[in-house]
Structure formats: C-alpha cells, structure tokens
Amino acid sequence: MIARDSDGTLYTRAGPEIGVASTKAFTAQLAALYLIAVHLGELRGVLCADQVRAHITELAAIPHKLESLLGIEQRCEHLAKKYTRSEDFLFLGRGIHYPVALEGALKLKEISYIHAEGYPAGEMKHGPNALIDENLPVVILGTCYHEPSGAVLRDKTLSNLKEVKARSGRVIAIATEGDSELAEAADEVLFIPKAPELLSSILEVVPLQLLAYHIALRRGCDVDQPRNLAKSVTVE
C-alpha cells in the first residue's frame, strides 16, 4: 500500500522478514539512505565525480566487512552469559551514533524484555548519571575515524566512558579495530572494522543486535516473534 500511494519508491531488496527484529532491514535502509544522500550531493554539485566514486567504493566494501564482523558472535555469546540477569541497560552515543544507540536499546528491549534506554552521550550528566552503579551495564559507541570531527567525538566519548567507570559502572564498548586506549578503559569491548564515519553505523549495529539476540536466547525468549509485537502494523 505504501508503494502504491507514494510518488517514488526505493526498495531495500533485503528479502522477506523472518524475525520482527531483523538486522538486515535496518542495515539495508541505512545503505539506501546513504545512496540517496550521495545522489543528491552529486545533483546539487556538492560532490564531484571522484568524491561520488569514493563514497560508492566505501559502501561496496561494507558487505565484506559485515561478513568478517560475524566472527564476533562467540564473543557476544560470552558477554550474554555475564549480563543476562541485568534488568536495565544504558546505551550512549554521540552524533550519528546516538540513533544507533537507540536502535541497540530498542532491539534489546524488543527481544529480551530487558528495560533499555538510548541516550546522547553528551547529555548523560543531565539525568542518566544518577542511574549509574555496579548493577547497570552501559554500552558505549566509541568508534573512531580519520576525519578530524570524528576524532573529536571519539575523544569526548572516551571521557564519558571514564565518567561511567568512576561511578562503578560496567562498560561494554563498541570500538574500532586497533583502538587499544578505548579497549583498556572499558570492561568489555567489541571491535568493528575501520570504516568512514557515515558508514560505521551499518557496522556498529551488528554487535549490538548479536548481543541482544544471545541475551534473549539465554532468557528463554522467542527472538523471532517477541510478545505483543506484530510484523505489520495496520492500525494506529
């Protein structure tokens, strides 16, 4: 119905949805939006032909990076054993990583029924700080990139991580491969391959959803059909 009523349609080509909380739908939508942004940049003259080619080349490398990233599943399963009895989670991210923190929290609450909240890392002093103690796992998106603005965000996120540790919080960090500083500061770390900032969100969501998946399995939840949720919402 949406396709019929729309003036234009861009299909994600992600295949049929088996589980309600599907990783492929989220990542395919991000890739589609990225392509739209690059196309608009070219049409408006913001991106030259070489820049467009560079963006598309980086996007084409993402599937291989995603495939290699699946190797962390055993690590996610190990973390699930440690945190399966937690009743609350806090997810923190800055900039474009804040929506990924929201997605990580959403997937955890959807399939494991654990209360989880995504929050902008730069605003944690405006409330979430009061919740942090040794019983609250905090997932921090602290990936780094070569762009100067990205490096600044990463350093500020590292500062947030240290604040959580100073309050006896337990930190699970999502970090870029080779970032030993962030790995040493966190209690646990899940590494993702290096990628430009605008594409890193596609990679970041995989460890978050794998963690939610294994926690849900250990809690005996139905990960394909979470309670009270439907694949198609047909009424307001």
CSV table of N, CA, C and O in Angstrom, one decimal, residues 89-211:
chain,number,residue,atom,x,y,z
A,89,PHE,N,19.7,-1.5,31.0
A,89,PHE,CA,20.9,-1.2,30.2
A,89,PHE,C,20.8,0.2,29.8
A,89,PHE,O,19.7,0.8,29.5
A,90,LEU,N,21.9,0.9,29.6
A,90,LEU,CA,22.0,2.2,29.1
A,90,LEU,C,22.9,2.2,27.9
A,90,LEU,O,24.0,1.6,27.9
A,91,PHE,N,22.5,2.8,26.8
A,91,PHE,CA,23.3,2.9,25.5
A,91,PHE,C,23.6,4.3,25.3
A,91,PHE,O,22.7,5.2,25.2
A,92,LEU,N,24.9,4.6,25.0
A,92,LEU,CA,25.3,6.0,24.8
A,92,LEU,C,26.0,6.1,23.5
A,92,LEU,O,26.8,5.3,23.1
A,93,GLY,N,25.7,7.2,22.8
A,93,GLY,CA,26.4,7.5,21.5
A,93,GLY,C,26.3,9.0,21.2
A,93,GLY,O,25.4,9.7,21.7
A,94,ARG,N,27.3,9.5,20.4
A,94,ARG,CA,27.3,10.9,20.1
A,94,ARG,C,27.1,11.1,18.6
A,94,ARG,O,27.5,10.2,17.8
A,95,GLY,N,26.5,12.2,18.2
A,95,GLY,CA,26.4,12.5,16.7
A,95,GLY,C,25.5,11.4,16.1
A,95,GLY,O,24.4,11.1,16.6
A,96,ILE,N,26.0,10.9,14.9
A,96,ILE,CA,25.2,10.0,14.2
A,96,ILE,C,25.1,8.6,14.9
A,96,ILE,O,24.4,7.7,14.5
A,97,HIS,N,25.9,8.5,15.9
A,97,HIS,CA,26.0,7.2,16.7
A,97,HIS,C,24.9,7.2,17.8
A,97,HIS,O,24.6,6.1,18.3
A,98,TYR,N,24.3,8.3,18.1
A,98,TYR,CA,23.1,8.3,19.0
A,98,TYR,C,22.0,7.5,18.5
A,98,TYR,O,21.4,6.7,19.2
A,99,PRO,N,21.5,7.7,17.2
A,99,PRO,CA,20.4,6.8,16.7
A,99,PRO,C,20.8,5.3,16.7
A,99,PRO,O,19.9,4.5,16.9
A,100,VAL,N,22.1,5.0,16.6
A,100,VAL,CA,22.5,3.6,16.7
A,100,VAL,C,22.3,3.1,18.1
A,100,VAL,O,21.9,2.0,18.3
A,101,ALA,N,22.6,4.0,19.1
A,101,ALA,CA,22.4,3.6,20.5
A,101,ALA,C,20.9,3.4,20.7
A,101,ALA,O,20.6,2.4,21.5
A,102,LEU,N,20.1,4.2,20.1
A,102,LEU,CA,18.6,4.0,20.2
A,102,LEU,C,18.2,2.6,19.7
A,102,LEU,O,17.4,1.9,20.2
A,103,GLU,N,18.8,2.3,18.5
A,103,GLU,CA,18.5,1.0,17.9
A,103,GLU,C,19.0,-0.2,18.7
A,103,GLU,O,18.3,-1.2,18.9
A,104,GLY,N,20.2,0.0,19.3
A,104,GLY,CA,20.7,-1.1,20.2
A,104,GLY,C,19.8,-1.3,21.4
A,104,GLY,O,19.5,-2.4,21.8
A,105,ALA,N,19.3,-0.2,22.0
A,105,ALA,CA,18.4,-0.3,23.1
A,105,ALA,C,17.0,-0.9,22.7
A,105,ALA,O,16.5,-1.7,23.4
A,106,LEU,N,16.6,-0.5,21.5
A,106,LEU,CA,15.3,-1.0,21.0
A,106,LEU,C,15.3,-2.5,20.9
A,106,LEU,O,14.4,-3.2,21.3
A,107,LYS,N,16.4,-3.0,20.2
A,107,LYS,CA,16.4,-4.4,19.9
A,107,LYS,C,16.5,-5.2,21.2
A,107,LYS,O,15.9,-6.3,21.4
A,108,LEU,N,17.3,-4.7,22.2
A,108,LEU,CA,17.4,-5.4,23.5
A,108,LEU,C,16.1,-5.5,24.2
A,108,LEU,O,15.7,-6.6,24.7
A,109,LYS,N,15.3,-4.4,24.2
A,109,LYS,CA,14.0,-4.4,24.9
A,109,LYS,C,13.0,-5.2,24.1
A,109,LYS,O,12.1,-5.9,24.7
A,110,GLU,N,13.1,-5.2,22.8
A,110,GLU,CA,12.1,-5.9,21.9
A,110,GLU,C,12.2,-7.4,22.1
A,110,GLU,O,11.2,-8.1,22.2
A,111,ILE,N,13.4,-8.0,22.2
A,111,ILE,CA,13.5,-9.4,22.1
A,111,ILE,C,13.9,-10.1,23.4
A,111,ILE,O,13.8,-11.3,23.6
A,112,SER,N,14.5,-9.3,24.4
A,112,SER,CA,14.9,-9.9,25.7
A,112,SER,C,14.0,-9.4,26.8
A,112,SER,O,14.1,-10.0,27.9
A,113,TYR,N,13.2,-8.4,26.5
A,113,TYR,CA,12.2,-7.8,27.5
A,113,TYR,C,13.0,-7.2,28.7
A,113,TYR,O,12.5,-7.0,29.8
A,114,ILE,N,14.3,-6.8,28.4
A,114,ILE,CA,15.0,-6.0,29.4
A,114,ILE,C,14.8,-4.5,29.2
A,114,ILE,O,14.9,-4.1,28.0
A,115,HIS,N,14.6,-3.7,30.2
A,115,HIS,CA,14.5,-2.3,30.0
A,115,HIS,C,15.8,-1.7,29.6
A,115,HIS,O,16.8,-1.9,30.2
A,116,ALA,N,15.8,-1.0,28.5
A,116,ALA,CA,17.0,-0.4,27.9
A,116,ALA,C,16.7,1.0,27.4
A,116,ALA,O,15.6,1.2,26.9
A,117,GLU,N,17.6,1.9,27.6
A,117,GLU,CA,17.4,3.3,27.2
A,117,GLU,C,18.6,3.8,26.4
A,117,GLU,O,19.8,3.6,26.8
A,118,GLY,N,18.4,4.4,25.2
A,118,GLY,CA,19.4,5.0,24.4
A,118,GLY,C,19.4,6.5,24.8
A,118,GLY,O,18.4,7.1,25.0
A,119,TYR,N,20.6,7.1,24.9
A,119,TYR,CA,20.7,8.5,25.3
A,119,TYR,C,21.9,9.1,24.7
A,119,TYR,O,22.9,8.5,24.4
A,120,PRO,N,21.8,10.4,24.4
A,120,PRO,CA,23.0,11.1,23.8
A,120,PRO,C,24.1,11.2,24.8
A,120,PRO,O,23.9,11.6,26.0
A,121,ALA,N,25.3,10.7,24.5
A,121,ALA,CA,26.4,10.7,25.4
A,121,ALA,C,26.8,12.1,26.0
A,121,ALA,O,27.1,12.2,27.1
A,122,GLY,N,26.6,13.1,25.2
A,122,GLY,CA,26.9,14.4,25.6
A,122,GLY,C,25.9,15.0,26.7
A,122,GLY,O,26.2,16.0,27.3
A,123,GLU,N,24.8,14.3,26.9
A,123,GLU,CA,23.8,14.8,27.8
A,123,GLU,C,23.7,13.8,29.0
A,123,GLU,O,22.7,14.0,29.8
A,124,MET,N,24.6,12.9,29.2
A,124,MET,CA,24.4,11.9,30.3
A,124,MET,C,24.5,12.6,31.7
A,124,MET,O,23.9,12.1,32.6
A,125,LYS,N,25.1,13.8,31.8
A,125,LYS,CA,25.1,14.5,33.1
A,125,LYS,C,23.7,15.1,33.4
A,125,LYS,O,23.5,15.5,34.6
A,126,HIS,N,22.8,15.1,32.5
A,126,HIS,CA,21.5,15.7,32.7
A,126,HIS,C,20.5,14.6,33.1
A,126,HIS,O,19.3,14.7,32.8
A,127,GLY,N,20.9,13.6,33.8
A,127,GLY,CA,20.0,12.6,34.3
A,127,GLY,C,20.5,11.2,34.4
A,127,GLY,O,20.5,10.6,35.5
A,128,PRO,N,21.0,10.6,33.3
A,128,PRO,CA,21.5,9.2,33.4
A,128,PRO,C,22.6,8.9,34.4
A,128,PRO,O,22.7,7.8,34.9
A,129,ASN,N,23.4,10.0,34.7
A,129,ASN,CA,24.5,9.8,35.7
A,129,ASN,C,23.9,9.3,37.0
A,129,ASN,O,24.6,8.5,37.7
A,130,ALA,N,22.7,9.7,37.4
A,130,ALA,CA,22.1,9.3,38.6
A,130,ALA,C,21.8,7.8,38.7
A,130,ALA,O,21.7,7.2,39.8
A,131,LEU,N,21.7,7.1,37.5
A,131,LEU,CA,21.4,5.7,37.5
A,131,LEU,C,22.6,4.8,37.5
A,131,LEU,O,22.5,3.6,37.8
A,132,ILE,N,23.8,5.4,37.3
A,132,ILE,CA,25.0,4.5,37.1
A,132,ILE,C,25.5,4.0,38.4
A,132,ILE,O,25.7,4.7,39.4
A,133,ASP,N,25.6,2.6,38.5
A,133,ASP,CA,26.2,2.0,39.6
A,133,ASP,C,26.7,0.6,39.1
A,133,ASP,O,26.7,0.4,37.9
A,134,GLU,N,27.2,-0.2,40.0
A,134,GLU,CA,27.8,-1.5,39.6
A,134,GLU,C,26.8,-2.5,39.0
A,134,GLU,O,27.2,-3.5,38.4
A,135,ASN,N,25.5,-2.2,39.1
A,135,ASN,CA,24.5,-3.1,38.5
A,135,ASN,C,24.0,-2.7,37.2
A,135,ASN,O,23.1,-3.3,36.6
A,136,LEU,N,24.4,-1.5,36.6
A,136,LEU,CA,23.9,-1.0,35.4
A,136,LEU,C,25.0,-1.2,34.3
A,136,LEU,O,26.0,-0.4,34.2
A,137,PRO,N,24.8,-2.1,33.3
A,137,PRO,CA,25.7,-2.2,32.2
A,137,PRO,C,25.5,-1.0,31.2
A,137,PRO,O,24.3,-0.6,30.9
A,138,VAL,N,26.5,-0.3,30.8
A,138,VAL,CA,26.5,0.8,29.9
A,138,VAL,C,27.2,0.5,28.6
A,138,VAL,O,28.4,0.2,28.6
A,139,VAL,N,26.4,0.5,27.5
A,139,VAL,CA,27.0,0.2,26.2
A,139,VAL,C,27.4,1.5,25.6
A,139,VAL,O,26.5,2.4,25.4
A,140,ILE,N,28.6,1.7,25.2
A,140,ILE,CA,29.1,3.0,24.7
A,140,ILE,C,29.6,2.8,23.3
A,140,ILE,O,30.5,1.9,23.0
A,141,LEU,N,29.1,3.6,22.3
A,141,LEU,CA,29.6,3.6,21.0
A,141,LEU,C,30.7,4.5,20.8
A,141,LEU,O,30.5,5.8,20.8
A,142,GLY,N,32.0,4.0,20.8
A,142,GLY,CA,33.2,4.8,20.8
A,142,GLY,C,34.1,4.6,19.6
A,142,GLY,O,35.3,4.6,19.7
A,143,THR,N,33.5,4.3,18.4
A,143,THR,CA,34.3,4.1,17.3
A,143,THR,C,35.0,5.4,16.8
A,143,THR,O,34.5,6.5,17.1
A,144,CYS,N,36.1,5.2,16.2
A,144,CYS,CA,36.9,6.4,15.8
A,144,CYS,C,37.1,6.3,14.3
A,144,CYS,O,37.0,5.3,13.6
A,145,TYR,N,37.5,7.5,13.7
A,145,TYR,CA,37.6,7.6,12.2
A,145,TYR,C,38.7,8.6,11.9
A,145,TYR,O,39.1,9.3,12.8
A,146,HIS,N,39.1,8.7,10.7
A,146,HIS,CA,40.2,9.6,10.3
A,146,HIS,C,39.8,11.0,10.2
A,146,HIS,O,40.6,11.9,10.3
A,147,GLU,N,38.5,11.3,10.0
A,147,GLU,CA,38.0,12.7,9.9
A,147,GLU,C,38.3,13.4,11.2
A,147,GLU,O,38.0,12.9,12.3
A,148,PRO,N,38.8,14.7,11.2
A,148,PRO,CA,39.0,15.4,12.4
A,148,PRO,C,37.8,15.5,13.3
A,148,PRO,O,37.9,15.4,14.5
A,149,SER,N,36.6,15.8,12.8
A,149,SER,CA,35.4,15.9,13.6
A,149,SER,C,35.1,14.6,14.3
A,149,SER,O,34.7,14.6,15.5
A,150,GLY,N,35.4,13.5,13.6
A,150,GLY,CA,35.1,12.2,14.2
A,150,GLY,C,36.1,11.9,15.4
A,150,GLY,O,35.7,11.3,16.4
A,151,ALA,N,37.3,12.3,15.2
A,151,ALA,CA,38.3,12.1,16.3
A,151,ALA,C,37.9,12.9,17.5
A,151,ALA,O,38.1,12.4,18.6
A,152,VAL,N,37.4,14.1,17.3
A,152,VAL,CA,36.9,14.9,18.5
A,152,VAL,C,35.8,14.2,19.2
A,152,VAL,O,35.8,14.1,20.5
A,153,LEU,N,34.8,13.7,18.4
A,153,LEU,CA,33.7,13.0,19.1
A,153,LEU,C,34.2,11.7,19.8
A,153,LEU,O,33.7,11.5,20.9
A,154,ARG,N,35.1,11.0,19.2
A,154,ARG,CA,35.6,9.8,19.9
A,154,ARG,C,36.3,10.1,21.2
A,154,ARG,O,36.1,9.4,22.2
A,155,ASP,N,37.1,11.2,21.3
A,155,ASP,CA,37.7,11.6,22.5
A,155,ASP,C,36.7,12.0,23.6
A,155,ASP,O,36.9,11.7,24.8
A,156,LYS,N,35.7,12.7,23.1
A,156,LYS,CA,34.7,13.1,24.1
A,156,LYS,C,33.9,11.9,24.6
A,156,LYS,O,33.5,11.8,25.8
A,157,THR,N,33.7,10.9,23.8
A,157,THR,CA,33.0,9.7,24.2
A,157,THR,C,33.9,8.9,25.2
A,157,THR,O,33.4,8.3,26.1
A,158,LEU,N,35.2,8.9,24.9
A,158,LEU,CA,36.1,8.3,25.9
A,158,LEU,C,36.0,8.9,27.2
A,158,LEU,O,36.1,8.2,28.3
A,159,SER,N,35.9,10.2,27.2
A,159,SER,CA,35.7,10.9,28.5
A,159,SER,C,34.4,10.5,29.2
A,159,SER,O,34.4,10.3,30.4
A,160,ASN,N,33.3,10.3,28.5
A,160,ASN,CA,32.1,9.8,29.0
A,160,ASN,C,32.3,8.4,29.6
A,160,ASN,O,31.8,8.0,30.7
A,161,LEU,N,33.1,7.5,28.9
A,161,LEU,CA,33.4,6.2,29.4
A,161,LEU,C,34.1,6.2,30.8
A,161,LEU,O,33.7,5.5,31.7
A,162,LYS,N,35.0,7.1,30.9
A,162,LYS,CA,35.8,7.2,32.1
A,162,LYS,C,34.9,7.7,33.3
A,162,LYS,O,35.1,7.4,34.4
A,163,GLU,N,33.9,8.6,32.9
A,163,GLU,CA,32.9,9.1,33.9
A,163,GLU,C,32.1,7.9,34.5
A,163,GLU,O,31.8,7.8,35.7
A,164,VAL,N,31.7,7.0,33.5
A,164,VAL,CA,30.9,5.9,33.9
A,164,VAL,C,31.7,5.0,34.9
A,164,VAL,O,31.3,4.5,35.9
A,165,LYS,N,33.0,4.7,34.5
A,165,LYS,CA,33.9,3.9,35.3
A,165,LYS,C,34.1,4.5,36.7
A,165,LYS,O,34.2,3.8,37.7
A,166,ALA,N,34.2,5.8,36.7
A,166,ALA,CA,34.4,6.5,38.0
A,166,ALA,C,33.3,6.3,39.0
A,166,ALA,O,33.4,6.5,40.2
A,167,ARG,N,32.1,6.0,38.4
A,167,ARG,CA,30.9,5.8,39.2
A,167,ARG,C,30.6,4.3,39.4
A,167,ARG,O,29.4,3.9,39.7
A,168,SER,N,31.6,3.4,39.2
A,168,SER,CA,31.5,2.0,39.4
A,168,SER,C,30.6,1.3,38.3
A,168,SER,O,30.2,0.2,38.5
A,169,GLY,N,30.3,2.0,37.2
A,169,GLY,CA,29.5,1.4,36.1
A,169,GLY,C,30.3,0.4,35.4
A,169,GLY,O,31.5,0.4,35.3
A,170,ARG,N,29.6,-0.6,34.7
A,170,ARG,CA,30.2,-1.6,33.9
A,170,ARG,C,30.0,-1.2,32.4
A,170,ARG,O,28.9,-1.0,32.0
A,171,VAL,N,31.1,-1.1,31.7
A,171,VAL,CA,31.1,-0.6,30.3
A,171,VAL,C,31.4,-1.7,29.3
A,171,VAL,O,32.4,-2.4,29.4
A,172,ILE,N,30.5,-1.8,28.3
A,172,ILE,CA,30.7,-2.6,27.1
A,172,ILE,C,30.9,-1.6,26.0
A,172,ILE,O,30.0,-0.8,25.7
A,173,ALA,N,32.1,-1.5,25.4
A,173,ALA,CA,32.4,-0.5,24.4
A,173,ALA,C,32.4,-1.1,23.0
A,173,ALA,O,32.8,-2.3,22.8
A,174,ILE,N,31.8,-0.4,22.1
A,174,ILE,CA,32.0,-0.7,20.6
A,174,ILE,C,33.1,0.1,20.1
A,174,ILE,O,32.9,1.4,20.1
A,175,ALA,N,34.2,-0.5,19.7
A,175,ALA,CA,35.4,0.3,19.3
A,175,ALA,C,35.9,-0.1,17.9
A,175,ALA,O,35.5,-1.2,17.4
A,176,THR,N,36.7,0.7,17.3
A,176,THR,CA,37.3,0.4,16.0
A,176,THR,C,38.5,-0.4,16.2
A,176,THR,O,39.2,-0.3,17.2
A,177,GLU,N,38.7,-1.4,15.4
A,177,GLU,CA,39.9,-2.3,15.5
A,177,GLU,C,41.2,-1.5,15.6
A,177,GLU,O,41.4,-0.5,14.9
A,178,GLY,N,42.0,-1.8,16.6
A,178,GLY,CA,43.2,-1.1,16.8
A,178,GLY,C,43.2,-0.1,17.9
A,178,GLY,O,44.2,0.5,18.3
A,179,ASP,N,42.0,0.3,18.4
A,179,ASP,CA,41.8,1.3,19.4
A,179,ASP,C,42.1,0.7,20.8
A,179,ASP,O,41.1,0.4,21.5
A,180,SER,N,43.3,0.6,21.1
A,180,SER,CA,43.7,0.0,22.4
A,180,SER,C,43.4,0.9,23.6
A,180,SER,O,43.1,0.4,24.7
A,181,GLU,N,43.4,2.2,23.4
A,181,GLU,CA,43.1,3.1,24.5
A,181,GLU,C,41.6,2.9,25.0
A,181,GLU,O,41.4,2.8,26.2
A,182,LEU,N,40.7,2.8,24.1
A,182,LEU,CA,39.3,2.6,24.5
A,182,LEU,C,39.1,1.2,25.1
A,182,LEU,O,38.4,1.0,26.1
A,183,ALA,N,39.8,0.2,24.5
A,183,ALA,CA,39.7,-1.2,25.0
A,183,ALA,C,40.2,-1.3,26.4
A,183,ALA,O,39.6,-2.0,27.2
A,184,GLU,N,41.2,-0.6,26.7
A,184,GLU,CA,41.8,-0.7,28.1
A,184,GLU,C,40.9,0.0,29.1
A,184,GLU,O,40.8,-0.4,30.3
A,185,ALA,N,40.2,1.1,28.7
A,185,ALA,CA,39.3,1.8,29.6
A,185,ALA,C,38.0,1.1,29.9
A,185,ALA,O,37.5,1.3,31.0
A,186,ALA,N,37.6,0.3,29.0
A,186,ALA,CA,36.3,-0.4,29.2
A,186,ALA,C,36.4,-1.7,29.9
A,186,ALA,O,37.5,-2.3,29.9
A,187,ASP,N,35.3,-2.3,30.4
A,187,ASP,CA,35.4,-3.6,31.0
A,187,ASP,C,35.3,-4.7,29.9
A,187,ASP,O,36.0,-5.7,30.0
A,188,GLU,N,34.5,-4.4,28.9
A,188,GLU,CA,34.4,-5.4,27.7
A,188,GLU,C,34.5,-4.5,26.5
A,188,GLU,O,34.1,-3.4,26.4
A,189,VAL,N,34.9,-5.1,25.4
A,189,VAL,CA,35.0,-4.4,24.1
A,189,VAL,C,34.6,-5.3,23.0
A,189,VAL,O,35.0,-6.5,23.0
A,190,LEU,N,33.9,-4.8,22.0
A,190,LEU,CA,33.5,-5.5,20.8
A,190,LEU,C,34.1,-4.6,19.6
A,190,LEU,O,33.7,-3.4,19.5
A,191,PHE,N,35.0,-5.1,18.8
A,191,PHE,CA,35.6,-4.4,17.8
A,191,PHE,C,34.8,-4.5,16.5
A,191,PHE,O,34.3,-5.5,16.1
A,192,ILE,N,34.8,-3.4,15.7
A,192,ILE,CA,34.3,-3.4,14.3
A,192,ILE,C,35.4,-3.0,13.4
A,192,ILE,O,36.4,-2.3,13.8
A,193,PRO,N,35.4,-3.4,12.1
A,193,PRO,CA,36.4,-2.9,11.1
A,193,PRO,C,36.4,-1.4,10.9
A,193,PRO,O,35.3,-0.8,11.2
A,194,LYS,N,37.5,-0.9,10.5
A,194,LYS,CA,37.5,0.5,10.2
A,194,LYS,C,36.6,0.9,9.0
A,194,LYS,O,36.6,0.1,8.0
A,195,ALA,N,36.0,2.0,9.1
A,195,ALA,CA,35.1,2.5,8.0
A,195,ALA,C,34.9,4.0,8.2
A,195,ALA,O,35.0,4.5,9.3
A,196,PRO,N,34.5,4.7,7.1
A,196,PRO,CA,34.2,6.1,7.3
A,196,PRO,C,33.1,6.3,8.2
A,196,PRO,O,32.2,5.4,8.4
A,197,GLU,N,33.0,7.5,8.9
A,197,GLU,CA,32.0,7.7,9.9
A,197,GLU,C,30.6,7.5,9.4
A,197,GLU,O,29.8,6.9,10.1
A,198,LEU,N,30.3,8.0,8.2
A,198,LEU,CA,28.9,7.9,7.7
A,198,LEU,C,28.5,6.4,7.5
A,198,LEU,O,27.3,6.2,7.3
A,199,LEU,N,29.4,5.5,7.4
A,199,LEU,CA,29.1,4.1,7.1
A,199,LEU,C,29.3,3.2,8.4
A,199,LEU,O,28.9,2.1,8.4
A,200,SER,N,29.9,3.8,9.4
A,200,SER,CA,30.3,3.0,10.6
A,200,SER,C,29.0,2.5,11.3
A,200,SER,O,29.0,1.5,11.9
A,201,SER,N,27.9,3.3,11.2
A,201,SER,CA,26.7,2.9,11.8
A,201,SER,C,26.1,1.5,11.3
A,201,SER,O,25.5,0.8,12.1
A,202,ILE,N,26.4,1.2,10.0
A,202,ILE,CA,25.9,-0.1,9.5
A,202,ILE,C,26.7,-1.2,10.2
A,202,ILE,O,26.1,-2.3,10.4
A,203,LEU,N,27.9,-1.0,10.5
A,203,LEU,CA,28.7,-2.0,11.2
A,203,LEU,C,28.4,-2.1,12.7
A,203,LEU,O,28.4,-3.1,13.3
A,204,GLU,N,28.2,-0.9,13.3
A,204,GLU,CA,28.0,-0.8,14.8
A,204,GLU,C,26.8,-1.6,15.2
A,204,GLU,O,26.8,-2.2,16.3
A,205,VAL,N,25.8,-1.6,14.4
A,205,VAL,CA,24.5,-2.2,14.9
A,205,VAL,C,24.6,-3.7,15.0
A,205,VAL,O,23.9,-4.4,15.7
A,206,VAL,N,25.6,-4.4,14.2
A,206,VAL,CA,25.7,-5.8,14.2
A,206,VAL,C,26.0,-6.4,15.6
A,206,VAL,O,25.3,-7.3,16.1
A,207,PRO,N,27.1,-5.9,16.3
A,207,PRO,CA,27.4,-6.4,17.6
A,207,PRO,C,26.3,-6.1,18.6
A,207,PRO,O,26.0,-6.9,19.5
A,208,LEU,N,25.6,-5.0,18.4
A,208,LEU,CA,24.5,-4.7,19.4
A,208,LEU,C,23.4,-5.6,19.2
A,208,LEU,O,22.8,-6.1,20.2
A,209,GLN,N,23.0,-6.0,18.0
A,209,GLN,CA,21.9,-6.9,17.8
A,209,GLN,C,22.3,-8.3,18.1
A,209,GLN,O,21.5,-9.1,18.6
A,210,LEU,N,23.6,-8.7,17.9
A,210,LEU,CA,24.0,-10.1,18.3
A,210,LEU,C,24.0,-10.2,19.8
A,210,LEU,O,23.6,-11.2,20.3
A,211,LEU,N,24.4,-9.1,20.5
A,211,LEU,CA,24.3,-9.2,22.0
A,211,LEU,C,22.9,-9.3,22.4
A,211,LEU,O,22.6,-10.1,23.3
